[in-house]
N, CA, C and O atoms as a MOPAC input file, in Angstrom:
PM7 MOZYME 1SCF
protein

 N    -57.19700 1   -71.94700 1   -15.69600 1
 C    -56.36400 1   -70.56500 1   -15.72600 1
 C    -55.20600 1   -70.30300 1   -14.62800 1
 O    -55.23800 1   -70.65400 1   -13.44900 1
 N    -54.21200 1   -69.62600 1   -15.27400 1
 C    -53.00500 1   -69.70400 1   -14.51300 1
 C    -52.78900 1   -68.64800 1   -13.40400 1
 O    -52.73500 1   -67.44700 1   -13.67200 1
 N    -52.66600 1   -69.14400 1   -12.13300 1
 C    -52.45000 1   -68.17500 1   -10.81000 1
 C    -51.42100 1   -67.31200 1   -10.96000 1
 O    -50.41600 1   -67.82600 1   -11.45200 1
 N    -51.32700 1   -65.76900 1   -10.60000 1
 C    -50.64200 1   -64.93200 1   -10.43500 1
 C    -49.88000 1   -64.76800 1    -9.24300 1
 O    -50.57600 1   -64.53900 1    -8.25400 1
 N    -48.50600 1   -64.82600 1    -9.02700 1
 C    -48.12000 1   -65.03300 1    -8.38700 1
 C    -48.37600 1   -64.16600 1    -6.53600 1
 O    -48.31900 1   -64.55700 1    -5.37000 1
 N    -48.64800 1   -62.92100 1    -7.21600 1
 C    -49.20400 1   -61.75000 1    -6.52400 1
 C    -50.41700 1   -62.27100 1    -5.30800 1
 O    -50.51500 1   -62.05400 1    -4.10000 1
 N    -51.36900 1   -63.16400 1    -6.43000 1
 C    -52.55600 1   -63.49900 1    -5.64800 1
 C    -52.04400 1   -64.75600 1    -4.23700 1
 O    -52.29700 1   -64.74400 1    -3.03200 1
 N    -51.39000 1   -65.55800 1    -4.94800 1
 C    -50.83400 1   -66.83000 1    -3.91700 1
 C    -49.97500 1   -66.45900 1    -3.00600 1
 O    -49.66200 1   -67.22200 1    -2.09200 1
 N    -49.49200 1   -65.27700 1    -3.12600 1
 C    -48.76100 1   -64.89800 1    -1.82900 1
 C    -50.04200 1   -64.01900 1    -1.51000 1
 O    -49.98800 1   -64.42200 1    -0.34900 1
 N    -50.87200 1   -63.38900 1    -1.50000 1
 C    -52.19700 1   -62.46700 1    -0.75100 1
 C    -52.58400 1   -63.87800 1     0.10800 1
 O    -52.52700 1   -64.06800 1     1.32200 1
 N    -53.06500 1   -64.94100 1    -1.15400 1
 C    -53.57400 1   -66.01500 1    -0.78800 1
 C    -52.83700 1   -66.75900 1     0.44200 1
 O    -53.51400 1   -67.54300 1     1.10700 1
 N    -51.70800 1   -66.58400 1     0.71800 1
 C    -51.16900 1   -67.22200 1     1.45500 1
 C    -50.75100 1   -66.55700 1     2.88400 1
 O    -50.48900 1   -67.22200 1     3.88600 1
 N    -50.73400 1   -65.21400 1     2.81400 1
 C    -50.90500 1   -64.40300 1     3.93200 1
 C    -52.44900 1   -64.54700 1     4.67100 1
 O    -52.79000 1   -64.70300 1     5.84300 1
 N    -53.18900 1   -64.41500 1     3.41600 1
 C    -54.24600 1   -64.52700 1     4.62300 1
 C    -54.77100 1   -65.56000 1     5.44200 1
 O    -55.45600 1   -65.47400 1     6.46100 1
 N    -54.29000 1   -66.66800 1     4.76000 1
 C    -54.34400 1   -67.86800 1     5.40600 1
 C    -53.63100 1   -68.01700 1     6.91000 1
 O    -54.25200 1   -68.46900 1     7.87300 1
 N    -52.55900 1   -67.67500 1     6.96200 1
 C    -51.70000 1   -67.53600 1     7.85400 1
 C    -52.50100 1   -66.43400 1     8.90400 1
 O    -53.00100 1   -66.83800 1     9.95300 1
 N    -52.53900 1   -65.46100 1     8.62300 1
 C    -53.48100 1   -64.60400 1     9.53500 1
 C    -54.43800 1   -65.36300 1     9.95900 1
 O    -54.58900 1   -65.36500 1    11.18100 1
 N    -55.17700 1   -66.05000 1     9.30400 1
 C    -56.31900 1   -66.58500 1    10.11100 1
 C    -55.85200 1   -67.87800 1    11.13400 1
 O    -56.23500 1   -68.37600 1    12.19300 1
 N    -55.07100 1   -68.03300 1    10.40200 1
 C    -54.85300 1   -69.43500 1    11.57100 1
 C    -53.92400 1   -68.88800 1    12.72500 1
 O    -53.39300 1   -69.71400 1    13.46800 1
 N    -53.69900 1   -67.52400 1    12.91600 1
 C    -52.68400 1   -67.46200 1    13.80000 1
 C    -53.72700 1   -66.28300 1    15.07800 1
 O    -53.37500 1   -65.75400 1    16.13200 1
 N    -55.05700 1   -66.26500 1    14.32800 1
 C    -56.56800 1   -65.31700 1    14.85900 1
 C    -55.44100 1   -64.16400 1    15.75200 1
 O    -54.47700 1   -63.44500 1    15.49100 1
 N    -56.24800 1   -64.52700 1    16.87900 1
 C    -55.46000 1   -62.90300 1    17.74100 1
 C    -54.07100 1   -63.57500 1    18.51400 1
 O    -53.80200 1   -63.04400 1    19.59100 1
 N    -53.60000 1   -64.15500 1    18.28100 1
 C    -51.64700 1   -64.13800 1    18.45400 1
 C    -51.38400 1   -63.09700 1    17.82700 1
 O    -51.99500 1   -62.80900 1    16.79700 1
 N    -50.25900 1   -62.21000 1    18.42200 1
 C    -49.45500 1   -61.46800 1    17.84700 1
 C    -48.69200 1   -62.26400 1    16.80700 1
 O    -48.22500 1   -63.39800 1    16.90700 1
 N    -48.66300 1   -61.16100 1    15.47400 1
 C    -47.59100 1   -62.15200 1    14.55600 1
 C    -46.37300 1   -62.54900 1    15.45900 1
 O    -46.18100 1   -63.76500 1    15.46300 1
 N    -45.46500 1   -61.78600 1    16.25900 1
 C    -44.24900 1   -61.80700 1    16.34200 1
 C    -43.96500 1   -63.42100 1    17.51600 1
 O    -42.97800 1   -63.96200 1    18.01500 1
 N    -45.44000 1   -63.66800 1    17.51600 1
 C    -45.06400 1   -64.52000 1    18.99300 1
 C    -45.41200 1   -65.90700 1    18.05700 1
 O    -45.18000 1   -66.98600 1    18.60400 1
 N    -45.98300 1   -65.92300 1    16.60800 1
 C    -46.28200 1   -66.75500 1    15.93100 1
 C    -45.05100 1   -67.24300 1    15.04400 1
 O    -44.84200 1   -68.37600 1    14.61200 1
 N    -44.51700 1   -66.42900 1    14.93300 1
 C    -43.60900 1   -66.67300 1    13.25800 1
 C    -42.66900 1   -67.90500 1    14.58300 1
 O    -42.37800 1   -68.91700 1    13.94500 1
 N    -42.27500 1   -68.02200 1    15.80000 1
 C    -41.68900 1   -68.73300 1    16.38100 1
 C    -42.65500 1   -69.84400 1    16.15600 1
 O    -42.24500 1   -70.17100 1    15.04200 1
 N    -43.39700 1   -70.46400 1    16.33700 1
 C    -44.14600 1   -71.53800 1    15.75900 1
 C    -43.66400 1   -72.24300 1    14.48700 1
 O    -43.09500 1   -73.27200 1    14.12500 1
 N    -44.27900 1   -70.96900 1    13.94800 1
 C    -43.66100 1   -70.88300 1    12.12800 1
 C    -42.08400 1   -71.73700 1    12.13300 1
 O    -41.72900 1   -72.91100 1    12.01900 1
 N    -41.56200 1   -70.71700 1    12.29000 1
 C    -40.34700 1   -71.52700 1    11.97500 1
 C    -39.83900 1   -72.38200 1    13.08100 1
 O    -38.74500 1   -72.81000 1    12.71100 1
 N    -40.14800 1   -72.86200 1    14.35800 1
 C    -39.76800 1   -74.11900 1    14.50900 1
 C    -40.32400 1   -75.21100 1    13.86600 1
 O    -39.54800 1   -76.14400 1    14.07600 1
 N    -41.61300 1   -75.73700 1    12.93700 1
 C    -42.00400 1   -76.84300 1    12.08300 1
 C    -41.17200 1   -76.15300 1    10.98500 1
 O    -40.68600 1   -77.06300 1    10.31300 1
 N    -40.85300 1   -75.16200 1    10.58000 1
 C    -39.79800 1   -75.35200 1     9.12200 1
 C    -38.35600 1   -75.47300 1     9.19900 1
 O    -37.70400 1   -75.66300 1     8.17300 1
 N    -37.71300 1   -75.36200 1    10.53900 1
 C    -36.63800 1   -76.01000 1    11.47500 1
 C    -36.85000 1   -77.34800 1    11.42900 1
 O    -36.00600 1   -77.94900 1    10.76500 1
 N    -37.76700 1   -78.05800 1    11.95700 1
 C    -37.85200 1   -79.35100 1    11.93700 1
 C    -37.74400 1   -79.86400 1    10.61000 1
 O    -36.84400 1   -80.57300 1    10.16100 1
 N    -38.64400 1   -79.47900 1    10.09800 1
 C    -38.84900 1   -79.82300 1     8.37000 1
 C    -37.40700 1   -79.90800 1     7.69700 1
 O    -37.03100 1   -81.04000 1     7.39300 1
 N    -36.65300 1   -78.95400 1     7.46100 1
 C    -35.56000 1   -79.36500 1     7.38500 1
 C    -34.33000 1   -79.82300 1     7.52700 1
 O    -33.48200 1   -80.24800 1     6.74200 1
 N    -34.39100 1   -79.64100 1     8.80000 1
 C    -33.13000 1   -80.69000 1     9.37100 1
 C    -33.42700 1   -82.23400 1     9.69500 1
 O    -32.64800 1   -82.93000 1    10.34700 1
 N    -34.85900 1   -82.76900 1     9.07000 1
 C    -35.47800 1   -83.68900 1     9.27900 1
 C    -35.07800 1   -84.27400 1     7.30600 1
 O    -34.85300 1   -85.44200 1     6.99100 1
 N    -35.10000 1   -83.14900 1     6.37700 1
 C    -34.70200 1   -83.52100 1     4.84700 1
 C    -33.94600 1   -83.86200 1     4.75100 1
 O    -33.82100 1   -84.77300 1     3.93200 1
 N    -32.64600 1   -83.33500 1     5.63100 1
 C    -31.56700 1   -82.67600 1     5.47500 1
 C    -30.75600 1   -83.84500 1     6.13900 1
 O    -30.19700 1   -84.73500 1     5.49800 1
 N    -30.76500 1   -83.74400 1     7.29700 1
 C    -29.66100 1   -84.94200 1     8.36400 1
 C    -30.34900 1   -86.12100 1     9.02100 1
 O    -29.82600 1   -86.80800 1     9.89900 1
 N    -31.56600 1   -86.30000 1     8.52500 1
 C    -32.44500 1   -88.02800 1     9.20100 1
 C    -31.24600 1   -88.42800 1     9.18100 1
 O    -30.32100 1   -87.63300 1     9.01700 1
 N    -31.04600 1   -89.81300 1     9.35700 1
 C    -30.19400 1   -90.78200 1     9.09400 1
 C    -29.23300 1   -90.57600 1     8.80500 1
 O    -28.62100 1   -91.63800 1     8.91100 1
 N    -28.32000 1   -89.50600 1     8.31800 1
 C    -27.29900 1   -89.31900 1     7.85900 1
 C    -25.85700 1   -89.34400 1     9.23300 1
 O    -25.77200 1   -88.54600 1    10.16700 1
 N    -24.97300 1   -90.40800 1     8.95700 1
 C    -24.18600 1   -90.58300 1    10.25000 1
 C    -23.23300 1   -89.62300 1    10.19500 1
 O    -22.77600 1   -89.59300 1     9.05200 1
 N    -22.45800 1   -88.40900 1    11.27500 1
 C    -22.07900 1   -87.90300 1    11.32600 1
 C    -22.56800 1   -86.40200 1    11.10100 1
 O    -21.71900 1   -85.56600 1    11.40900 1
 N    -23.89600 1   -85.85500 1    10.57700 1
 C    -24.25900 1   -84.67300 1    10.54100 1
 C    -24.35200 1   -84.05900 1    11.60500 1
 O    -24.65500 1   -84.50800 1    12.71000 1
 N    -24.02000 1   -82.71100 1    11.22100 1
 C    -23.68100 1   -81.66500 1    12.66300 1
 C    -25.17200 1   -81.54100 1    13.04100 1
 O    -25.16500 1   -80.58300 1    13.81500 1
 N    -26.14400 1   -81.86700 1    12.95800 1
 C    -27.30000 1   -82.23600 1    13.72200 1
 C    -28.22300 1   -83.45400 1    13.43600 1
 O    -28.92800 1   -83.71800 1    12.46300 1
 N    -27.88200 1   -84.39700 1    15.11600 1
 C    -28.83800 1   -85.32800 1    14.51000 1
 C    -30.41500 1   -85.55300 1    14.80800 1
 O    -30.80700 1   -85.31800 1    15.95100 1
 N    -30.98800 1   -85.83100 1    14.19700 1
 C    -32.53200 1   -86.46300 1    14.12800 1
 C    -32.70100 1   -87.77700 1    14.76100 1
 O    -32.48400 1   -88.86700 1    14.23100 1
 N    -33.21700 1   -87.49400 1    16.26400 1
 C    -33.28000 1   -88.94100 1    17.08700 1
 C    -34.67400 1   -89.56500 1    15.87800 1
 O    -35.46800 1   -88.92000 1    15.19300 1
 N    -34.44400 1   -91.29300 1    16.07100 1
 C    -35.45500 1   -91.64000 1    15.56500 1
 C    -36.42700 1   -91.62600 1    16.45900 1
 O    -36.41300 1   -92.02100 1    17.62500 1
 N    -37.68300 1   -90.91300 1    15.53300 1
 C    -39.24700 1   -90.74900 1    16.28200 1
 C    -39.17600 1   -89.56700 1    16.15900 1
 O    -40.31200 1   -89.12600 1    15.98200 1
 N    -38.35500 1   -88.70900 1    16.15700 1
 C    -38.75800 1   -87.21100 1    16.08100 1
 C    -38.40900 1   -86.37500 1    14.57200 1
 O    -38.29300 1   -85.15100 1    14.50500 1
 N    -38.29700 1   -87.15000 1    13.60800 1
 C    -38.73500 1   -86.29900 1    12.48900 1
 C    -40.14800 1   -85.23800 1    12.01900 1
 O    -41.16500 1   -85.13000 1    12.70300 1
 N    -39.94200 1   -84.65000 1    10.93000 1
 C    -41.26900 1   -84.38300 1    10.53400 1
 C    -41.99000 1   -84.96000 1    10.16500 1
 O    -43.03900 1   -84.36800 1     9.91100 1
 N    -41.93500 1   -86.60400 1     9.85900 1
 C    -42.76700 1   -87.37800 1     9.30200 1
 C    -43.80000 1   -87.63600 1    10.31900 1
 O    -45.02900 1   -87.60300 1    10.27300 1
 N    -42.91300 1   -87.91500 1    11.29300 1
 C    -43.08400 1   -88.13300 1    12.82500 1
 C    -44.14300 1   -87.45400 1    13.29700 1
 O    -45.27700 1   -87.83500 1    13.58600 1
 N    -43.54100 1   -86.21700 1    13.34400 1
 C    -44.88400 1   -84.88100 1    13.56100 1
 C    -45.91600 1   -84.66700 1    12.95700 1
 O    -46.67200 1   -83.80400 1    13.40300 1
 N    -46.20900 1   -85.27300 1    11.94600 1
 C    -47.38300 1   -85.05000 1    10.77300 1
 C    -48.31400 1   -86.33000 1    11.23500 1
 O    -49.53100 1   -86.31000 1    11.42300 1
 N    -47.29900 1   -87.59200 1    11.38400 1
 C    -48.21100 1   -88.25000 1    12.15900 1
 C    -48.98800 1   -88.32600 1    13.16300 1
 O    -49.87600 1   -89.16300 1    13.31700 1
 N    -48.47900 1   -86.82700 1    14.42200 1
 C    -49.60400 1   -86.88700 1    15.34400 1
 C    -50.71500 1   -85.98100 1    14.99000 1
 O    -51.33000 1   -85.56400 1    15.97100 1
 N    -51.16300 1   -85.53600 1    13.74300 1
 C    -52.20700 1   -85.04700 1    13.53300 1
 C    -53.29400 1   -85.24100 1    14.04200 1
 O    -53.51000 1   -86.44300 1    14.19100 1
 N    -54.34700 1   -84.38200 1    14.49200 1
 C    -55.25400 1   -85.06100 1    14.81600 1
 C    -55.64700 1   -85.35400 1    16.06600 1
 O    -56.75900 1   -85.24700 1    16.58500 1
 N    -54.41600 1   -85.81300 1    16.58800 1
 C    -54.63000 1   -86.29000 1    18.20300 1
 C    -55.16200 1   -84.82500 1    18.88000 1
 O    -55.09600 1   -83.67700 1    18.44100 1
 N    -55.71200 1   -85.36400 1    20.13000 1
 C    -56.36000 1   -84.29500 1    20.92500 1
 C    -55.18100 1   -83.65600 1    21.94800 1
 O    -55.37400 1   -82.55400 1    22.46100 1
 N    -54.15400 1   -84.29200 1    22.16700 1
 C    -52.82500 1   -83.65000 1    22.70000 1
 C    -51.70300 1   -83.72000 1    21.92400 1
 O    -50.64100 1   -84.18600 1    22.33500 1
 N    -51.90300 1   -83.21900 1    20.65800 1
 C    -50.71800 1   -82.99600 1    19.71800 1
 C    -49.85600 1   -82.28300 1    19.99800 1
 O    -48.77800 1   -82.70200 1    19.57800 1
 N    -49.74800 1   -80.56500 1    20.98900 1
 C    -49.20600 1   -79.68200 1    21.83200 1
 C    -48.06700 1   -80.74200 1    22.22800 1
 O    -46.88300 1   -80.67700 1    21.89700 1
 N    -48.64000 1   -81.66500 1    22.95600 1
 C    -47.93200 1   -81.97500 1    24.08000 1
 C    -47.09900 1   -82.84300 1    23.63100 1
 O    -45.93400 1   -82.85900 1    24.02800 1
 N    -47.48300 1   -83.54400 1    22.89600 1
 C    -46.86800 1   -84.92300 1    22.11600 1
 C    -45.83700 1   -84.25000 1    21.57800 1
 O    -44.70100 1   -84.51500 1    21.97000 1
 N    -46.04000 1   -83.29900 1    20.62400 1
 C    -44.69700 1   -82.74300 1    19.91900 1
 C    -43.69800 1   -82.11700 1    20.91100 1
 O    -42.56700 1   -81.88400 1    20.48200 1
 N    -43.94400 1   -81.86800 1    21.98200 1
 C    -42.91600 1   -81.01000 1    22.81100 1
 C    -42.43200 1   -82.42400 1    23.48900 1
 O    -41.45200 1   -82.22200 1    24.20500 1
 N    -42.80500 1   -83.67100 1    23.46800 1
 C    -42.22800 1   -84.63700 1    24.38200 1
 C    -41.67400 1   -85.75100 1    23.41500 1
 O    -40.80300 1   -86.56700 1    23.71900 1
 N    -42.37400 1   -85.64700 1    22.09800 1
 C    -41.44200 1   -86.92600 1    21.10000 1
 C    -41.05200 1   -86.04800 1    20.11500 1
 O    -40.64100 1   -86.49100 1    19.04300 1
 N    -41.12800 1   -84.76100 1    20.34400 1
 C    -40.33500 1   -84.30200 1    18.40100 1
 C    -39.64300 1   -83.43200 1    18.98900 1
 O    -38.49400 1   -83.36200 1    18.55400 1
 N    -40.00600 1   -82.43200 1    20.17500 1
 C    -38.59100 1   -81.01800 1    20.02000 1
 C    -37.52800 1   -81.87400 1    21.10700 1
 O    -36.33200 1   -82.04000 1    20.86500 1
 N    -38.36500 1   -82.47000 1    22.58700 1
 C    -37.60000 1   -83.09900 1    23.60300 1
 C    -36.33100 1   -83.70700 1    22.98800 1
 O    -35.23000 1   -83.25900 1    23.30800 1
 N    -36.48700 1   -84.96300 1    21.90100 1
 C    -35.68000 1   -85.57300 1    22.16900 1
 C    -34.44100 1   -85.24000 1    21.13400 1
 O    -33.33300 1   -85.76800 1    21.03100 1
 N    -35.20400 1   -83.90300 1    20.23700 1
 C    -34.01000 1   -83.53900 1    19.15300 1
 C    -33.35200 1   -82.16900 1    20.44200 1
 O    -32.25500 1   -81.88000 1    19.96500 1
 N    -33.53500 1   -81.35000 1    21.66300 1
 C    -32.89500 1   -81.00600 1    22.53400 1
 C    -31.74900 1   -81.84400 1    23.04800 1
 O    -30.53600 1   -81.64300 1    23.10700 1
 N    -32.63300 1   -82.98300 1    23.44800 1
 C    -31.76400 1   -83.83100 1    24.16600 1
 C    -30.35200 1   -84.36800 1    23.20800 1
 O    -29.24500 1   -84.18000 1    23.71200 1
 N    -30.43500 1   -84.96600 1    21.97000 1
 C    -29.31900 1   -85.52100 1    21.20400 1
 C    -28.55900 1   -84.32500 1    20.56100 1
 O    -27.55800 1   -84.49400 1    19.86600 1
 N    -29.17700 1   -82.92000 1    20.87600 1
 C    -28.11600 1   -81.42900 1    20.53400 1
 C    -27.77600 1   -80.70100 1    21.31200 1
 O    -27.39100 1   -79.59700 1    20.92800 1
 N    -27.77800 1   -81.01600 1    22.70900 1
 C    -27.74000 1   -80.31200 1    23.60400 1
 C    -26.56800 1   -79.04900 1    23.32300 1
 O    -26.66600 1   -77.94000 1    23.84800 1
 N    -25.99800 1   -79.25300 1    22.84800 1
 C    -24.45500 1   -78.10600 1    22.19800 1
 C    -24.82700 1   -77.20400 1    21.33200 1
 O    -24.01900 1   -76.31400 1    21.06700 1
 N    -26.11600 1   -77.21300 1    20.69100 1
 C    -26.76600 1   -76.43500 1    20.06300 1
 C    -28.04000 1   -75.77300 1    20.07500 1
 O    -28.33700 1   -74.65000 1    19.66700 1
 N    -28.87100 1   -76.82900 1    20.71300 1
 C    -30.41200 1   -76.36400 1    21.16600 1
 C    -30.92200 1   -76.30700 1    22.66400 1
 O    -30.92600 1   -77.25700 1    23.44700 1
 N    -31.43000 1   -74.78400 1    22.96000 1
 C    -32.04600 1   -75.34300 1    24.21600 1
 C    -33.22500 1   -75.09700 1    24.53600 1
 O    -33.66300 1   -73.97200 1    24.29400 1
 N    -34.12800 1   -76.16000 1    25.21700 1
 C    -35.57800 1   -76.26000 1    25.24800 1
 C    -36.07200 1   -74.42500 1    25.63900 1
 O    -37.04900 1   -73.94300 1    25.06700 1
 N    -35.32000 1   -73.66800 1    26.56100 1
 C    -35.71300 1   -72.72900 1    27.23500 1
 C    -35.85000 1   -71.68100 1    26.00000 1
 O    -36.33100 1   -70.56500 1    26.19700 1
 N    -35.35100 1   -72.14200 1    24.57200 1
 C    -35.46600 1   -70.90100 1    23.76900 1
 C    -36.57700 1   -71.63700 1    22.63400 1
 O    -36.93000 1   -70.93700 1    21.68500 1
 N    -37.05000 1   -72.87700 1    22.73400 1
 C    -38.28800 1   -72.63200 1    21.73600 1
 C    -39.72400 1   -72.99900 1    22.18900 1
 O    -40.04500 1   -73.57000 1    23.23200 1
 N    -40.38000 1   -72.63100 1    21.36600 1
 C    -41.88100 1   -72.51500 1    21.58700 1
 C    -42.45700 1   -73.38200 1    22.29300 1
 O    -41.81300 1   -74.42300 1    22.16800 1
 N    -43.55900 1   -73.57100 1    23.15700 1
 C    -43.92800 1   -74.77900 1    23.99600 1
 C    -45.22800 1   -74.77300 1    23.41400 1
 O    -46.05800 1   -73.87100 1    23.53100 1
 N    -45.40700 1   -76.28300 1    22.51600 1
 C    -46.93000 1   -76.06100 1    21.40000 1
 C    -47.71700 1   -76.01700 1    22.21800 1
 O    -48.62200 1   -75.18900 1    22.11600 1
 N    -47.65600 1   -76.90900 1    23.34600 1
 C    -48.82700 1   -77.80800 1    24.45100 1
 C    -49.74500 1   -75.94100 1    24.45100 1
 O    -50.79700 1   -75.48000 1    24.00900 1
 N    -48.85500 1   -75.55700 1    25.02900 1
 C    -49.81900 1   -73.83600 1    25.34600 1
 C    -50.20500 1   -73.44100 1    23.93400 1
 O    -51.40200 1   -73.16500 1    23.86000 1
 N    -49.64900 1   -73.35200 1    22.97500 1
 C    -49.95700 1   -72.61300 1    21.42100 1
 C    -51.70800 1   -73.29600 1    20.88700 1
 O    -52.75000 1   -72.73200 1    20.55400 1
 N    -51.30400 1   -74.74000 1    21.03600 1
 C    -52.51100 1   -75.57500 1    20.67700 1
 C    -53.73800 1   -75.49300 1    21.91700 1
 O    -54.91800 1   -75.65300 1    21.60300 1
 N    -53.45800 1   -75.31200 1    22.89900 1
 C    -54.13100 1   -75.30500 1    23.97800 1
 C    -54.96500 1   -74.00400 1    24.37800 1
 O    -55.97400 1   -73.93100 1    25.07900 1
 N    -54.32700 1   -73.10800 1    23.79800 1
 C    -55.04000 1   -71.92300 1    23.60300 1
 C    -56.20100 1   -71.62400 1    22.14800 1
 O    -56.71800 1   -70.51900 1    21.98100 1
 N    -56.40000 1   -72.54800 1    21.41700 1
 C    -57.35500 1   -72.78300 1    20.60300 1
 C    -58.34300 1   -73.64400 1    20.88800 1
 O    -59.47800 1   -73.38500 1    20.48800 1
 N    -58.05700 1   -74.94700 1    21.70900 1
 C    -58.64600 1   -75.73700 1    21.99800 1
 C    -60.07000 1   -75.33900 1    22.45900 1
 O    -60.86400 1   -76.20400 1    22.82800 1

């Protein structure tokens, strides 16, 4: 049986609402958008010489997914993914403007 687009959207929204729990949606979007940003730049620029943004070795979306299931995943995302991205792209990114995944994950532990 085919799934209607409206049913899919409704299911996705309810899943997002369940995942964010008591967190305000305006705060939750920062984390989701950061994950999408890392996915996008990893797909588009990882390993591309002279790209407008540098994705350091070990800091791609694939590397972030490999952290799944680790008890300190939030801290590792900050240190192994976001930290090196910021350092390699200081002219574009500022650590103070990015969400802290350690605080986010710890609030659900």
